[in-house]
PDB file of C-alpha atoms in Angstrom:
ATOM      1  CA  GLU A 950       0.117  -0.538   0.225  1.00 51.00           C
ATOM      2  CA  ASP A 951       2.269   2.027   0.719  1.00 55.00           C
ATOM      3  CA  ALA A 952       4.820   1.841  -2.086  1.00 53.00           C
ATOM      4  CA  LYS A 953       2.021   3.263  -4.328  1.00 55.00           C
ATOM      5  CA  ALA A 954       1.084   5.981  -2.713  1.00 56.00           C
ATOM      6  CA  ALA A 955       4.970   6.814  -2.976  1.00 59.00           C
ATOM      7  CA  ALA A 956       5.010   6.641  -7.079  1.00 60.00           C
ATOM      8  CA  PRO A 957       5.360   9.335  -8.788  1.00 65.00           C
ATOM      9  CA  LYS A 958       2.397  10.099 -10.161  1.00 74.00           C
ATOM     10  CA  ALA A 959       2.722  10.082 -14.538  1.00 77.00           C
ATOM     11  CA  LYS A 960       2.238  13.304 -16.033  1.00 80.00           C
ATOM     12  CA  PRO A 961      -1.038  13.748 -18.229  1.00 81.00           C
ATOM     13  CA  ALA A 962       0.250  13.147 -22.177  1.00 81.00           C
ATOM     14  CA  PRO A 963       0.564  17.644 -23.858  1.00 84.00           C
ATOM     15  CA  LYS A 964      -2.095  18.281 -25.172  1.00 85.00           C
ATOM     16  CA  PRO A 965      -1.785  18.656 -29.013  1.00 87.00           C
ATOM     17  CA  ALA A 966      -1.425  22.057 -30.716  1.00 90.00           C
ATOM     18  CA  GLU A 967      -5.024  22.951 -32.199  1.00 92.00           C
ATOM     19  CA  LEU A 968      -5.562  25.561 -35.487  1.00 94.00           C
ATOM     20  CA  VAL A 969      -6.952  28.409 -33.883  1.00 92.00           C
ATOM     21  CA  THR A 970      -9.479  29.957 -36.667  1.00 94.00           C
ATOM     22  CA  MET A 971     -11.951  33.459 -37.353  1.00 94.00           C
ATOM     23  CA  THR A 972     -13.915  34.010 -39.152  1.00 95.00           C
ATOM     24  CA  PRO A 973     -14.880  37.911 -39.700  1.00 93.00           C
ATOM     25  CA  ASP A 974     -17.956  37.984 -37.454  1.00 94.00           C
ATOM     26  CA  GLU A 975     -16.668  36.149 -35.131  1.00 96.00           C
ATOM     27  CA  LEU A 976     -13.587  38.834 -34.090  1.00 96.00           C
ATOM     28  CA  LYS A 977     -14.879  40.550 -30.722  1.00 96.00           C
ATOM     29  CA  TRP A 978     -13.781  44.664 -31.439  1.00 96.00           C
ATOM     30  CA  VAL A 979     -13.000  46.718 -28.290  1.00 94.00           C
ATOM     31  CA  ALA A 980     -12.167  50.106 -27.910  1.00 89.00           C
ATOM     32  CA  ASN A 981      -8.814  50.984 -28.367  1.00 81.00           C
ATOM     33  CA  PRO A 982      -6.832  52.126 -24.777  1.00 73.00           C
ATOM     34  CA  ALA A 983      -5.779  54.743 -27.157  1.00 71.00           C
ATOM     35  CA  SER A 984      -8.328  56.843 -28.988  1.00 79.00           C
ATOM     36  CA  ALA A 985     -11.602  56.189 -29.618  1.00 81.00           C
ATOM     37  CA  ASP A 986     -11.748  56.276 -33.339  1.00 86.00           C
ATOM     38  CA  VAL A 987      -9.544  53.119 -32.990  1.00 92.00           C
ATOM     39  CA  SER A 988     -11.404  49.460 -32.227  1.00 95.00           C
ATOM     40  CA  MET A 989      -9.030  46.248 -31.980  1.00 95.00           C
ATOM     41  CA  ALA A 990      -9.968  42.682 -32.347  1.00 97.00           C
ATOM     42  CA  VAL A 991      -7.388  40.412 -30.028  1.00 96.00           C
ATOM     43  CA  VAL A 992      -6.696  37.343 -31.416  1.00 97.00           C
ATOM     44  CA  TRP A 993      -3.748  35.597 -29.513  1.00 96.00           C
ATOM     45  CA  GLY A 994      -2.099  37.071 -26.287  1.00 97.00           C
ATOM     46  CA  ASP A 995      -3.220  40.490 -23.942  1.00 95.00           C
ATOM     47  CA  PRO A 996      -2.441  44.213 -25.033  1.00 93.00           C
ATOM     48  CA  ALA A 997      -2.373  45.137 -21.859  1.00 93.00           C
ATOM     49  CA  LYS A 998       0.540  42.786 -20.464  1.00 95.00           C
ATOM     50  CA  GLY A 999       2.899  42.360 -23.162  1.00 96.00           C
ATOM     51  CA  PRO A1000       2.886  39.966 -26.803  1.00 97.00           C
ATOM     52  CA  HIS A1001      -0.210  40.087 -29.626  1.00 97.00           C
ATOM     53  CA  GLY A1002      -2.102  40.102 -32.844  1.00 97.00           C
ATOM     54  CA  ALA A1003      -4.562  42.060 -32.791  1.00 97.00           C
ATOM     55  CA  PHE A1004      -6.781  43.476 -35.818  1.00 97.00           C
ATOM     56  CA  HIS A1005      -7.113  47.173 -36.148  1.00 96.00           C
ATOM     57  CA  LYS A1006      -9.869  49.146 -37.153  1.00 96.00           C
ATOM     58  CA  PHE A1007      -9.553  52.982 -38.048  1.00 96.00           C
ATOM     59  CA  LYS A1008     -11.884  55.139 -38.812  1.00 95.00           C
ATOM     60  CA  ALA A1009     -12.143  57.279 -42.503  1.00 96.00           C
ATOM     61  CA  GLY A1010      -9.012  60.386 -42.044  1.00 96.00           C
ATOM     62  CA  PHE A1011      -8.272  59.098 -38.389  1.00 95.00           C
ATOM     63  CA  ASN A1012      -4.458  60.832 -37.415  1.00 95.00           C
ATOM     64  CA  ALA A1013      -2.941  59.280 -34.599  1.00 92.00           C
ATOM     65  CA  GLY A1014      -0.371  62.348 -35.258  1.00 91.00           C
ATOM     66  CA  LEU A1015       3.492  61.816 -34.122  1.00 94.00           C
ATOM     67  CA  HIS A1016       4.105  59.063 -31.538  1.00 94.00           C
ATOM     68  CA  THR A1017       5.840  55.520 -31.117  1.00 94.00           C
ATOM     69  CA  HIS A1018       5.503  52.248 -29.630  1.00 95.00           C
ATOM     70  CA  SER A1019       7.693  50.712 -26.860  1.00 95.00           C
ATOM     71  CA  SER A1020       6.942  47.340 -29.321  1.00 97.00           C
ATOM     72  CA  ASP A1021       7.876  46.368 -32.601  1.00 97.00           C
ATOM     73  CA  MET A1022       4.870  46.004 -34.867  1.00 97.00           C
ATOM     74  CA  ARG A1023       5.032  43.850 -38.027  1.00 98.00           C
ATOM     75  CA  ILE A1024       1.871  45.451 -39.187  1.00 98.00           C
ATOM     76  CA  ALA A1025       0.318  44.414 -42.362  1.00 98.00           C
ATOM     77  CA  VAL A1026      -2.650  46.471 -44.088  1.00 98.00           C
ATOM     78  CA  VAL A1027      -6.142  44.597 -44.833  1.00 98.00           C
ATOM     79  CA  SER A1028      -8.142  46.949 -45.873  1.00 97.00           C
ATOM     80  CA  GLY A1029      -8.694  50.457 -47.256  1.00 98.00           C
ATOM     81  CA  THR A1030      -6.025  52.389 -47.378  1.00 98.00           C
ATOM     82  CA  MET A1031      -2.929  53.563 -44.566  1.00 98.00           C
ATOM     83  CA  ILE A1032      -0.663  56.258 -44.831  1.00 97.00           C
ATOM     84  CA  ALA A1033       2.488  56.023 -42.613  1.00 96.00           C
ATOM     85  CA  ALA A1034       5.306  58.060 -42.751  1.00 95.00           C
ATOM     86  CA  SER A1035       8.825  58.364 -40.384  1.00 94.00           C
ATOM     87  CA  GLU A1036       9.788  61.813 -38.583  1.00 92.00           C
ATOM     88  CA  GLY A1037      10.140  64.682 -40.411  1.00 91.00           C
ATOM     89  CA  GLY A1038      10.641  61.705 -43.911  1.00 93.00           C
ATOM     90  CA  PRO A1039       7.603  61.949 -46.334  1.00 96.00           C
ATOM     91  CA  GLU A1040       3.989  59.935 -46.302  1.00 96.00           C
ATOM     92  CA  ARG A1041       3.666  56.845 -48.050  1.00 97.00           C
ATOM     93  CA  LYS A1042       0.056  55.693 -48.978  1.00 98.00           C
ATOM     94  CA  LEU A1043      -0.273  51.577 -48.216  1.00 98.00           C
ATOM     95  CA  PRO A1044      -3.220  50.071 -50.143  1.00 98.00           C
ATOM     96  CA  ALA A1045      -4.226  46.608 -48.361  1.00 98.00           C
ATOM     97  CA  GLY A1046      -1.675  43.928 -49.095  1.00 98.00           C
ATOM     98  CA  SER A1047       0.652  46.143 -48.049  1.00 98.00           C
ATOM     99  CA  TYR A1048       3.237  46.327 -45.278  1.00 98.00           C
ATOM    100  CA  GLU A1049       4.877  48.272 -42.422  1.00 97.00           C
ATOM    101  CA  TYR A1050       7.448  47.493 -40.134  1.00 97.00           C
ATOM    102  CA  GLN A1051       7.547  50.465 -37.354  1.00 96.00           C
ATOM    103  CA  PRO A1052      10.633  49.393 -34.989  1.00 96.00           C
ATOM    104  CA  HIS A1053       9.928  50.510 -31.239  1.00 96.00           C
ATOM    105  CA  GLY A1054      10.922  53.606 -29.792  1.00 94.00           C
ATOM    106  CA  VAL A1055      10.217  55.076 -33.866  1.00 95.00           C
ATOM    107  CA  MET A1056       8.702  59.053 -33.942  1.00 96.00           C
ATOM    108  CA  HIS A1057       5.934  58.609 -36.462  1.00 96.00           C
ATOM    109  CA  VAL A1058       3.218  59.184 -38.137  1.00 95.00           C
ATOM    110  CA  THR A1059       0.261  56.641 -39.040  1.00 95.00           C
ATOM    111  CA  LYS A1060      -3.661  58.107 -40.352  1.00 96.00           C
ATOM    112  CA  CYS A1061      -6.235  56.366 -42.059  1.00 97.00           C
ATOM    113  CA  ASP A1062      -7.213  58.029 -46.438  1.00 97.00           C
ATOM    114  CA  ALA A1063     -10.264  59.973 -45.377  1.00 96.00           C
ATOM    115  CA  ALA A1064     -12.016  57.918 -48.592  1.00 96.00           C
ATOM    116  CA  SER A1065     -13.048  55.181 -46.248  1.00 95.00           C
ATOM    117  CA  ASP A1066     -11.805  53.322 -42.905  1.00 96.00           C
ATOM    118  CA  CYS A1067      -8.886  51.065 -42.894  1.00 97.00           C
ATOM    119  CA  ILE A1068      -8.221  47.670 -41.160  1.00 97.00           C
ATOM    120  CA  ILE A1069      -4.997  46.089 -39.656  1.00 97.00           C
ATOM    121  CA  PHE A1070      -3.416  43.293 -38.735  1.00 98.00           C
ATOM    122  CA  VAL A1071      -0.119  44.202 -36.366  1.00 97.00           C
ATOM    123  CA  VAL A1072       1.959  41.395 -34.603  1.00 98.00           C
ATOM    124  CA  SER A1073       3.725  42.937 -31.781  1.00 97.00           C
ATOM    125  CA  SER A1074       6.178  42.416 -29.896  1.00 96.00           C
ATOM    126  CA  GLY A1075       4.986  43.633 -26.100  1.00 96.00           C
ATOM    127  CA  LYS A1076       2.419  45.165 -24.285  1.00 95.00           C
ATOM    128  CA  PHE A1077       0.328  47.874 -26.684  1.00 92.00           C
ATOM    129  CA  ASP A1078       1.117  52.222 -25.922  1.00 92.00           C
ATOM    130  CA  LEU A1079       1.413  54.467 -27.650  1.00 90.00           C
ATOM    131  CA  THR A1080       3.385  57.771 -26.614  1.00 90.00           C
ATOM    132  CA  PRO A1081       2.316  61.363 -28.928  1.00 91.00           C
ATOM    133  CA  ALA A1082       5.261  63.389 -29.077  1.00 90.00           C
ATOM    134  CA  GLU A1083       3.749  66.748 -27.330  1.00 80.00           C
ATOM    135  CA  ALA A1084       1.202  66.186 -24.269  1.00 62.00           C
ATOM    136  CA  PRO A1085      -1.748  66.501 -25.842  1.00 57.00           C
ATOM    137  CA  LYS A1086      -3.292  70.228 -25.394  1.00 58.00           C
ATOM    138  CA  LYS A1087      -5.459  71.292 -22.633  1.00 58.00           C
TER     139      LYS A1087
END
């Protein structure tokens, strides 16, 4: 009896990986903490805590102004036309199918063309934040 109680318990077999799929109607859109004109639908990770992947939806004509992020962001434009520029650099229109890499700490502008809303998919190396170049005017 005592020998059975002292024997180590077998570890359960690891759960096999599973395919994860989501259709657009399954995405849960929530307000983005940085702007009321942006919503996000997280598909993996936790943007409040660390690395994650999420769709971001911008209203037509949205302009985030000059800002930085503390994490690297890799972006694919899904719909609409995003407009991106490094600090002091020329603006570049990024139609659906475009890619952008935003290294952490690089000052840049992110806009959505006025013609239609924009949706991007972002893979971030850490938590989501946005630090404006200038303090908001009161």
